[in-house]
Structures are given as C-alpha cells and as structure tokens.
GROMACS .gro file of C-alpha atoms in nm:
model
  363
    1MET     CA    1   3.614   0.582   0.484
    2LYS     CA    2   3.237   0.607   0.444
    3ARG     CA    3   3.281   0.891   0.197
    4ALA     CA    4   3.524   0.682  -0.007
    5ARG     CA    5   3.279   0.392  -0.022
    6LEU     CA    6   3.001   0.632  -0.123
    7GLU     CA    7   3.215   0.775  -0.404
    8VAL     CA    8   3.289   0.424  -0.534
    9LEU     CA    9   2.918   0.336  -0.525
   10VAL     CA   10   2.824   0.655  -0.709
   11ALA     CA   11   3.092   0.580  -0.969
   12LEU     CA   12   2.951   0.233  -1.025
   13VAL     CA   13   2.602   0.378  -1.057
   14VAL     CA   14   2.725   0.626  -1.317
   15VAL     CA   15   2.895   0.345  -1.511
   16CYS     CA   16   2.577   0.139  -1.490
   17PHE     CA   17   2.373   0.439  -1.597
   18PHE     CA   18   2.565   0.486  -1.919
   19MET     CA   19   2.588   0.112  -1.990
   20ALA     CA   20   2.210   0.075  -1.962
   21PRO     CA   21   2.070   0.355  -2.185
   22LEU     CA   22   1.710   0.466  -2.152
   23GLY     CA   23   1.473   0.189  -2.257
   24HIS     CA   24   1.751  -0.060  -2.338
   25ALA     CA   25   1.696  -0.283  -2.036
   26ALA     CA   26   1.320  -0.258  -2.069
   27ASP     CA   27   1.324  -0.402  -2.421
   28LYS     CA   28   1.370  -0.759  -2.302
   29GLY     CA   29   1.289  -0.707  -1.934
   30LYS     CA   30   1.646  -0.796  -1.838
   31CYS     CA   31   1.896  -0.608  -1.628
   32LYS     CA   32   2.192  -0.504  -1.840
   33CYS     CA   33   2.418  -0.351  -1.575
   34PRO     CA   34   2.712  -0.587  -1.501
   35TYR     CA   35   2.779  -0.427  -1.163
   36PHE     CA   36   2.428  -0.437  -1.022
   37SER     CA   37   2.311  -0.765  -1.177
   38SER     CA   38   2.379  -0.949  -0.850
   39PHE     CA   39   2.144  -0.737  -0.639
   40TYR     CA   40   1.950  -0.459  -0.812
   41CYS     CA   41   1.806  -0.705  -1.064
   42LYS     CA   42   1.662  -0.901  -0.772
   43SER     CA   43   1.503  -0.594  -0.616
   44LEU     CA   44   1.126  -0.555  -0.602
   45HIS     CA   45   1.156  -0.233  -0.801
   46PHE     CA   46   1.306  -0.431  -1.089
   47THR     CA   47   1.109  -0.756  -1.065
   48GLY     CA   48   0.767  -0.632  -0.953
   49GLU     CA   49   0.753  -0.976  -0.793
   50GLY     CA   50   0.507  -0.871  -0.523
   51MET     CA   51   0.237  -0.793  -0.776
   52ARG     CA   52   0.299  -1.110  -0.974
   53TYR     CA   53   0.320  -1.334  -0.670
   54TRP     CA   54  -0.009  -1.228  -0.511
   55TYR     CA   55  -0.190  -1.206  -0.846
   56GLU     CA   56  -0.095  -1.563  -0.934
   57GLU     CA   57  -0.111  -1.698  -0.577
   58GLN     CA   58  -0.358  -1.979  -0.498
   59ARG     CA   59  -0.633  -1.735  -0.398
   60GLY     CA   60  -0.518  -1.461  -0.636
   61PHE     CA   61  -0.712  -1.271  -0.899
   62MET     CA   62  -0.571  -1.481  -1.183
   63ASN     CA   63  -0.810  -1.754  -1.069
   64LEU     CA   64  -1.092  -1.538  -1.209
   65THR     CA   65  -0.923  -1.388  -1.515
   66GLY     CA   66  -0.718  -1.685  -1.635
   67ILE     CA   67  -0.464  -1.432  -1.768
   68PRO     CA   68  -0.098  -1.487  -1.660
   69TYR     CA   69   0.072  -1.183  -1.509
   70ASN     CA   70   0.324  -1.155  -1.792
   71LYS     CA   71   0.033  -1.101  -2.035
   72LEU     CA   72  -0.095  -0.797  -1.846
   73GLY     CA   73   0.002  -0.434  -1.896
   74CYS     CA   74   0.081  -0.374  -1.527
   75LYS     CA   75   0.457  -0.384  -1.563
   76LYS     CA   76   0.527  -0.043  -1.715
   77CYS     CA   77   0.631   0.098  -1.375
   78HIS     CA   78   0.896  -0.167  -1.312
   79VAL     CA   79   1.233   0.002  -1.296
   80THR     CA   80   1.448  -0.191  -1.542
   81SER     CA   81   1.743   0.050  -1.547
   82CYS     CA   82   1.893   0.336  -1.347
   83ASP     CA   83   1.745   0.586  -1.593
   84LYS     CA   84   1.393   0.583  -1.449
   85CYS     CA   85   1.501   0.750  -1.126
   86HIS     CA   86   1.839   0.906  -1.206
   87ALA     CA   87   1.827   1.030  -1.565
   88VAL     CA   88   1.792   1.404  -1.631
   89ASN     CA   89   1.833   1.615  -1.941
   90LYS     CA   90   2.111   1.865  -1.888
   91ASP     CA   91   2.199   2.103  -2.170
   92GLY     CA   92   2.053   1.866  -2.424
   93LYS     CA   93   2.245   1.565  -2.292
   94MET     CA   94   2.150   1.282  -2.057
   95ALA     CA   95   2.309   1.316  -1.714
   96PHE     CA   96   2.307   1.127  -1.384
   97SER     CA   97   2.127   1.293  -1.092
   98LEU     CA   98   2.104   1.218  -0.720
   99ALA     CA   99   1.876   1.517  -0.666
  100LYS     CA  100   1.605   1.358  -0.883
  101VAL     CA  101   1.563   1.062  -0.646
  102ARG     CA  102   1.511   1.301  -0.355
  103ASP     CA  103   1.215   1.456  -0.533
  104MET     CA  104   0.890   1.281  -0.437
  105LYS     CA  105   0.753   1.346  -0.785
  106THR     CA  106   1.001   1.087  -0.912
  107CYS     CA  107   0.848   0.827  -0.680
  108PHE     CA  108   0.492   0.937  -0.757
  109VAL     CA  109   0.533   0.848  -1.126
  110CYS     CA  110   0.477   0.487  -1.018
  111HIS     CA  111   0.349   0.519  -0.662
  112GLY     CA  112   0.033   0.698  -0.765
  113ARG     CA  113  -0.168   0.578  -0.467
  114GLU     CA  114   0.060   0.770  -0.231
  115ALA     CA  115   0.040   1.074  -0.458
  116LEU     CA  116  -0.339   1.062  -0.427
  117ALA     CA  117  -0.316   1.020  -0.049
  118LEU     CA  118  -0.099   1.330  -0.022
  119LYS     CA  119  -0.339   1.522  -0.247
  120PHE     CA  120  -0.641   1.424  -0.034
  121ASP     CA  121  -0.461   1.509   0.292
  122LYS     CA  122  -0.365   1.854   0.162
  123GLN     CA  123  -0.724   1.923   0.056
  124ARG     CA  124  -0.848   1.830   0.405
  125ASP     CA  125  -0.569   2.012   0.588
  126GLN     CA  126  -0.463   1.678   0.737
  127LEU     CA  127  -0.106   1.658   0.614
  128GLY     CA  128   0.089   1.373   0.773
  129VAL     CA  129   0.335   1.470   1.047
  130HIS     CA  130   0.637   1.359   0.843
  131PHE     CA  131   0.539   1.573   0.543
  132GLN     CA  132   0.478   1.864   0.779
  133ALA     CA  133   0.836   1.823   0.897
  134GLY     CA  134   0.961   1.851   0.539
  135MET     CA  135   1.050   1.484   0.501
  136ASN     CA  136   1.021   1.294   0.174
  137CYS     CA  137   1.029   0.931   0.060
  138ASN     CA  138   1.410   0.927   0.064
  139SER     CA  139   1.413   1.029   0.432
  140CYS     CA  140   1.308   0.679   0.536
  141HIS     CA  141   1.358   0.458   0.231
  142LYS     CA  142   1.733   0.435   0.186
  143GLY     CA  143   1.945   0.247  -0.067
  144ALA     CA  144   1.852  -0.112   0.022
  145ASP     CA  145   1.479  -0.037   0.000
  146VAL     CA  146   1.526   0.110  -0.347
  147HIS     CA  147   1.813  -0.087  -0.500
  148GLY     CA  148   1.765  -0.421  -0.325
  149GLU     CA  149   2.033  -0.629  -0.156
  150GLY     CA  150   2.075  -0.935  -0.376
  151ILE     CA  151   1.783  -1.127  -0.228
  152MET     CA  152   1.471  -1.220  -0.423
  153TYR     CA  153   1.164  -1.129  -0.215
  154HIS     CA  154   0.813  -1.236  -0.308
  155SER     CA  155   0.665  -0.926  -0.147
  156MET     CA  156   0.759  -0.598   0.017
  157ARG     CA  157   0.591  -0.744   0.327
  158ALA     CA  158   0.828  -1.040   0.339
  159PRO     CA  159   1.057  -1.020   0.645
  160GLY     CA  160   1.360  -0.803   0.566
  161ALA     CA  161   1.236  -0.676   0.229
  162VAL     CA  162   1.181  -0.317   0.348
  163LYS     CA  163   1.415  -0.165   0.603
  164ALA     CA  164   1.215   0.152   0.679
  165ASN     CA  165   1.066   0.123   1.027
  166CYS     CA  166   0.920   0.362   1.283
  167MET     CA  167   1.176   0.264   1.546
  168ASN     CA  168   1.465   0.347   1.314
  169CYS     CA  169   1.402   0.709   1.415
  170HIS     CA  170   1.179   0.692   1.723
  171LYS     CA  171   1.398   0.474   1.946
  172GLY     CA  172   1.551   0.788   2.095
  173GLY     CA  173   1.880   0.970   2.067
  174GLY     CA  174   1.788   1.162   1.750
  175ASP     CA  175   1.572   1.455   1.644
  176ALA     CA  176   1.250   1.251   1.630
  177PRO     CA  177   1.035   1.212   1.945
  178ALA     CA  178   1.135   0.895   2.130
  179PHE     CA  179   0.887   0.611   2.175
  180ASP     CA  180   0.755   0.625   2.534
  181PRO     CA  181   0.688   0.273   2.667
  182LYS     CA  182   0.525   0.420   2.980
  183LEU     CA  183   0.243   0.588   2.786
  184ARG     CA  184  -0.084   0.413   2.878
  185ALA     CA  185  -0.179   0.328   2.520
  186HIS     CA  186   0.169   0.183   2.462
  187ARG     CA  187   0.158  -0.020   2.786
  188VAL     CA  188  -0.189  -0.164   2.717
  189HIS     CA  189  -0.113  -0.257   2.355
  190ARG     CA  190   0.249  -0.356   2.400
  191GLY     CA  191   0.339  -0.646   2.174
  192LYS     CA  192  -0.016  -0.654   2.031
  193LEU     CA  193  -0.034  -0.351   1.803
  194ASP     CA  194   0.194  -0.211   1.536
  195CYS     CA  195   0.244   0.168   1.542
  196ALA     CA  196   0.039   0.205   1.221
  197ALA     CA  197  -0.278   0.070   1.384
  198CYS     CA  198  -0.311   0.387   1.591
  199HIS     CA  199  -0.103   0.645   1.405
  200VAL     CA  200  -0.221   0.606   1.043
  201ARG     CA  201  -0.526   0.826   0.993
  202SER     CA  202  -0.689   0.637   0.704
  203ALA     CA  203  -0.595   0.418   0.409
  204MET     CA  204  -0.579   0.533   0.048
  205THR     CA  205  -0.806   0.289  -0.136
  206CYS     CA  206  -0.815   0.259  -0.514
  207TYR     CA  207  -1.154   0.092  -0.512
  208ASN     CA  208  -1.333  -0.127  -0.766
  209CYS     CA  209  -1.078  -0.168  -1.043
  210HIS     CA  210  -1.282  -0.238  -1.356
  211PHE     CA  211  -1.038  -0.494  -1.490
  212SER     CA  212  -1.208  -0.550  -1.825
  213ARG     CA  213  -1.184  -0.180  -1.909
  214PHE     CA  214  -0.833  -0.157  -1.771
  215ILE     CA  215  -0.723  -0.431  -2.014
  216ALA     CA  216  -0.909  -0.270  -2.303
  217THR     CA  217  -0.793   0.089  -2.241
  218LYS     CA  218  -0.454   0.003  -2.087
  219SER     CA  219  -0.520   0.288  -1.846
  220LYS     CA  220  -0.613   0.309  -1.478
  221LYS     CA  221  -0.769   0.652  -1.524
  222GLY     CA  222  -1.145   0.639  -1.492
  223ASN     CA  223  -1.140   0.268  -1.416
  224PHE     CA  224  -1.129   0.285  -1.036
  225ILE     CA  225  -1.274   0.498  -0.754
  226PRO     CA  226  -1.030   0.675  -0.518
  227MET     CA  227  -1.144   0.699  -0.156
  228LYS     CA  228  -0.975   0.775   0.175
  229SER     CA  229  -1.202   0.768   0.476
  230PHE     CA  230  -1.166   0.432   0.652
  231LEU     CA  231  -0.893   0.210   0.795
  232LEU     CA  232  -0.897  -0.166   0.838
  233LEU     CA  233  -0.737  -0.338   1.136
  234ILE     CA  234  -0.563  -0.658   1.023
  235ASN     CA  235  -0.321  -0.911   1.172
  236TYR     CA  236   0.034  -0.917   1.038
  237LYS     CA  237   0.338  -1.088   1.190
  238GLY     CA  238   0.164  -1.141   1.523
  239LYS     CA  239   0.042  -0.781   1.560
  240VAL     CA  240  -0.259  -0.576   1.459
  241THR     CA  241  -0.169  -0.313   1.202
  242ALA     CA  242  -0.324  -0.077   0.947
  243GLY     CA  243  -0.488  -0.254   0.655
  244ASN     CA  244  -0.661  -0.190   0.327
  245VAL     CA  245  -0.856  -0.364   0.051
  246MET     CA  246  -0.842  -0.390  -0.326
  247THR     CA  247  -1.162  -0.480  -0.506
  248LEU     CA  248  -1.184  -0.575  -0.873
  249VAL     CA  249  -1.456  -0.677  -1.114
  250TYR     CA  250  -1.405  -0.877  -1.432
  251LYS     CA  251  -1.677  -1.006  -1.663
  252GLY     CA  252  -1.934  -0.999  -1.385
  253LYS     CA  253  -1.700  -1.162  -1.133
  254LYS     CA  254  -1.618  -1.003  -0.797
  255PHE     CA  255  -1.287  -1.007  -0.614
  256ILE     CA  256  -1.155  -0.854  -0.292
  257ALA     CA  257  -0.806  -0.871  -0.142
  258TYR     CA  258  -0.738  -0.775   0.222
  259ALA     CA  259  -0.383  -0.667   0.303
  260PRO     CA  260  -0.169  -0.489   0.563
  261TYR     CA  261  -0.109  -0.148   0.411
  262PHE     CA  262   0.075   0.166   0.521
  263THR     CA  263  -0.061   0.495   0.392
  264HIS     CA  264   0.179   0.775   0.490
  265SER     CA  265  -0.097   0.979   0.659
  266VAL     CA  266   0.071   0.959   0.998
  267MET     CA  267  -0.070   1.137   1.303
  268ALA     CA  268   0.165   1.251   1.581
  269LYS     CA  269  -0.095   1.156   1.840
  270GLY     CA  270  -0.255   0.814   1.814
  271ARG     CA  271  -0.630   0.780   1.782
  272ASP     CA  272  -0.856   0.771   2.086
  273CYS     CA  273  -0.961   0.438   2.244
  274ARG     CA  274  -1.321   0.494   2.136
  275ASP     CA  275  -1.217   0.528   1.773
  276CYS     CA  276  -1.165   0.150   1.772
  277HIS     CA  277  -1.323   0.001   2.085
  278GLY     CA  278  -1.702   0.006   2.079
  279ASN     CA  279  -1.712   0.233   1.774
  280LYS     CA  280  -2.004   0.247   1.532
  281ALA     CA  281  -1.876  -0.045   1.324
  282MET     CA  282  -1.829  -0.263   1.632
  283GLN     CA  283  -2.178  -0.173   1.755
  284LEU     CA  284  -2.326  -0.298   1.427
  285ILE     CA  285  -2.130  -0.623   1.447
  286LYS     CA  286  -2.230  -0.673   1.810
  287ALA     CA  287  -2.594  -0.630   1.706
  288GLY     CA  288  -2.551  -0.907   1.446
  289ARG     CA  289  -2.541  -0.672   1.148
  290LYS     CA  290  -2.276  -0.615   0.883
  291VAL     CA  291  -2.076  -0.298   0.833
  292PRO     CA  292  -2.148  -0.131   0.495
  293VAL     CA  293  -1.787  -0.026   0.436
  294VAL     CA  294  -1.873   0.088   0.084
  295ALA     CA  295  -2.240   0.139  -0.003
  296TYR     CA  296  -2.434   0.269  -0.304
  297LYS     CA  297  -2.716   0.511  -0.219
  298ASN     CA  298  -2.921   0.728  -0.452
  299GLY     CA  299  -2.674   0.682  -0.735
  300GLN     CA  300  -2.379   0.774  -0.516
  301ILE     CA  301  -2.092   0.570  -0.371
  302VAL     CA  302  -2.078   0.615   0.006
  303PRO     CA  303  -1.762   0.497   0.185
  304TRP     CA  304  -1.748   0.431   0.559
  305LYS     CA  305  -1.569   0.674   0.790
  306GLY     CA  306  -1.357   0.532   1.067
  307VAL     CA  307  -1.200   0.205   1.177
  308VAL     CA  308  -1.336  -0.138   1.080
  309PRO     CA  309  -1.202  -0.488   1.155
  310ALA     CA  310  -1.070  -0.710   0.876
  311VAL     CA  311  -1.328  -0.988   0.923
  312PRO     CA  312  -1.480  -1.056   0.579
  313ASP     CA  313  -1.809  -1.211   0.692
  314LYS     CA  314  -1.882  -0.903   0.906
  315LEU     CA  315  -1.833  -0.651   0.624
  316GLU     CA  316  -2.029  -0.545   0.315
  317TRP     CA  317  -1.882  -0.406  -0.006
  318VAL     CA  318  -2.059  -0.288  -0.319
  319TYR     CA  319  -1.920  -0.402  -0.655
  320LEU     CA  320  -1.974  -0.174  -0.950
  321ASP     CA  321  -1.993  -0.196  -1.327
  322LYS     CA  322  -1.948   0.088  -1.574
  323GLU     CA  323  -2.223   0.221  -1.802
  324GLY     CA  324  -2.060   0.493  -2.005
  325LYS     CA  325  -1.902   0.718  -1.743
  326LYS     CA  326  -2.143   0.615  -1.470
  327TRP     CA  327  -2.077   0.356  -1.201
  328VAL     CA  328  -2.370   0.122  -1.133
  329PRO     CA  329  -2.407  -0.182  -0.902
  330LEU     CA  330  -2.293  -0.506  -1.062
  331LYS     CA  331  -2.589  -0.726  -1.150
  332GLY     CA  332  -2.628  -1.070  -0.996
  333ASP     CA  333  -2.570  -1.202  -0.647
  334GLN     CA  334  -2.251  -1.396  -0.714
  335LYS     CA  335  -2.030  -1.428  -0.405
  336GLU     CA  336  -1.700  -1.242  -0.416
  337TRP     CA  337  -1.367  -1.425  -0.430
  338VAL     CA  338  -1.169  -1.338  -0.112
  339GLN     CA  339  -0.793  -1.330  -0.072
  340PHE     CA  340  -0.567  -1.224   0.215
  341THR     CA  341  -0.243  -1.093   0.066
  342ASP     CA  342   0.096  -0.974   0.193
  343TYR     CA  343   0.081  -1.227   0.477
  344GLY     CA  344  -0.216  -1.051   0.637
  345GLU     CA  345  -0.469  -1.248   0.842
  346PRO     CA  346  -0.822  -1.165   0.964
  347LEU     CA  347  -0.882  -1.058   1.322
  348THR     CA  348  -0.963  -1.344   1.557
  349ALA     CA  349  -1.290  -1.392   1.748
  350LYS     CA  350  -1.105  -1.296   2.067
  351GLN     CA  351  -0.976  -0.974   1.915
  352LEU     CA  352  -1.322  -0.893   1.781
  353LYS     CA  353  -1.471  -0.943   2.128
  354ARG     CA  354  -1.220  -0.701   2.278
  355LEU     CA  355  -1.303  -0.441   2.014
  356MET     CA  356  -1.672  -0.471   2.099
  357MET     CA  357  -1.598  -0.356   2.455
  358PRO     CA  358  -1.646   0.019   2.497
  359PHE     CA  359  -1.369   0.217   2.663
  360GLY     CA  360  -1.352   0.569   2.802
  361ARG     CA  361  -1.128   0.840   2.666
  362ARG     CA  362  -0.759   0.759   2.680
  363ARG     CA  363  -0.560   0.931   2.952
   0.00000   0.00000   0.00000
C-alpha cells in the first residue's frame, strides 16, 4: 500500500516536473504546478518567508536599510519549481532524478553555510557524528521538510515547520543510540536544555555581512567573514539551545541578530560541565567585564573560542568596513541595532547566575 502511494506521488512529481520547465516558475515567482500548488507553493523552500519575515519584522534589518525584501537580490535560492533539486541532464535531455536530492551537493547550492561548516570540520578532523556514519541531509529531512505540507510558516523555527528532530531516531528501538534519561547530565538538565546545547560543537557564523557591497556586487563572496569557533546559548521554546548571530553593516550602521541555530557539527558525547559553567566567558561576566566574542587585534579578526551566553549587554562585537580587500573597524561609536529572531530569547538573570557557578568534571 505504501509502495503504491509512493509510486503515485512520484508520478505526480514527474508530471509537475515537466509542466514546470526550468526557469518557467521563477519568471514571475509563482508556482505553476497544478498538483503541488496547495502545499509545495506554501513551503519555506518556495516562499523564503523566513528570511522576509525576520528582515521586515519590527526589529529587523529593513529598519536600517529602508529597502523592502522584494527589492533585494536574496531570493535566487528560492526553489520555484521541481527542477532545482530534481532536474538532471541525461543523454542530452532533461530527466527527473531522485538520486540528485540525496546528494548533499544539491542542498549546498543554497545552504552554503552548512557547506562551509562541513569544510571547516573536515579540515580540523572534527567531522560530525552523523556525517561519520555516512548520513546526509535526506537522512533526517524527509518530504514534509522539503516540499511543505500546505501550511504557510513564517519561519523554519515556527512550531511544526521542520519535522527533523533528535528524538525521531534516538528514542530507542532503532540503529541509533537511545537517549538515556538516567545519565547525570540528562537528569540535571531535564526539561531545561535542548540536545543541541550540549551536542553541537560550534556554530557556523557568516560574520559581518557588508550589505552595501552585497547590494552593489550582488555577491556574498568576499563580503562576509566565515568563522566557526564559538557557540551561543539562547532560550527557545522554554529550553536553552544552540544559538548564533548574524551581524551586518550598511552605510555606517551596525546590526546584530541573535537566533537559535543548529549547525550540524554534532558530537556523540556532550560537552563537559566546565565548558559552560564557570568557563572563561562566565568568569569575565562575573568580574563585571564584557566578553569580546569577536575582536580586532593587530589588523586581525580574532573570534572567541567556546561557549558564551546570549545576553547582548554582556557581549562585545567588532563591526567592520571594507577598504579595498582589507577589513577595518567601522568608524564611529554608533550603537548597534539588536534583534532576536526565530523566536529566540536572551538568557535570564537566573540562568546567567547558574552559569557563573563552577562545576567539577561530569561523571
């Protein structure tokens, strides 16, 4: 029965594929497939709604640029037809392929941040446990995550928008190691921490987008600084999880967005207690100082290494301008515009106090 339903779905996809030729749907930004118009055209892959929503949100970056999202060149990755992920050239003709969507390179065409994360992890011999096991994007992100389900979501972090979840595999009964509720770290943090807070090694940060140059060149290349050495702890849906930042500069203006963010650099063993509690960042905060998460020293950008709390007034970030090919500190002491996106929230004073407390090695 399942096989029959799958064959019908594949047939519909093939029909849609040939009814929406390459580039046809993208011409007017409308979905042309009559079969998928009720759900795929509402998917985040098609709409890119998450980017638009947070950009134009009350505290969003549009407040500084004054440029509506539909006037930007950010939408070229939006998947407006089946072709982007399924089209292959076979013997000089266009053909439909399921194998193409199982190749991570297909995803990396748009999801460049994850491609960079994988590149950095390989260079450091710190490949995530799932990649070590031979898994790919399609292993966790199934049809609904890719094609949508007929519901318009404002963000991939909206409840129900993304179905991939650690417990889908780690609840036991399968090949993946089962979550052990008796483990001390799991008992202590139960209901307080998301898996990512302890098991994501570091976040892939595309730092300091030079928005003026991005608009002028219509290219990201050379207009941001890739770094992967720190991880923010941020509140999301009542739990602390892995977080990240996005900083931008535009005509001398500074902007930073804090967000829950999952980089697929997953460690089998969670980090040690002392990596978060009483760590170097927390010692600075306890002493009344700020954490220089990204600094500029002797002409070099120096990112922090380790875990830091998402509490804006306790953190320092450097904002950079571009002189030729060289990054230099932005002139002026204008305060940055701060936004919390994707429903993330800063850590509370109570949580910060707990993190200041030193703990011994986990047992």
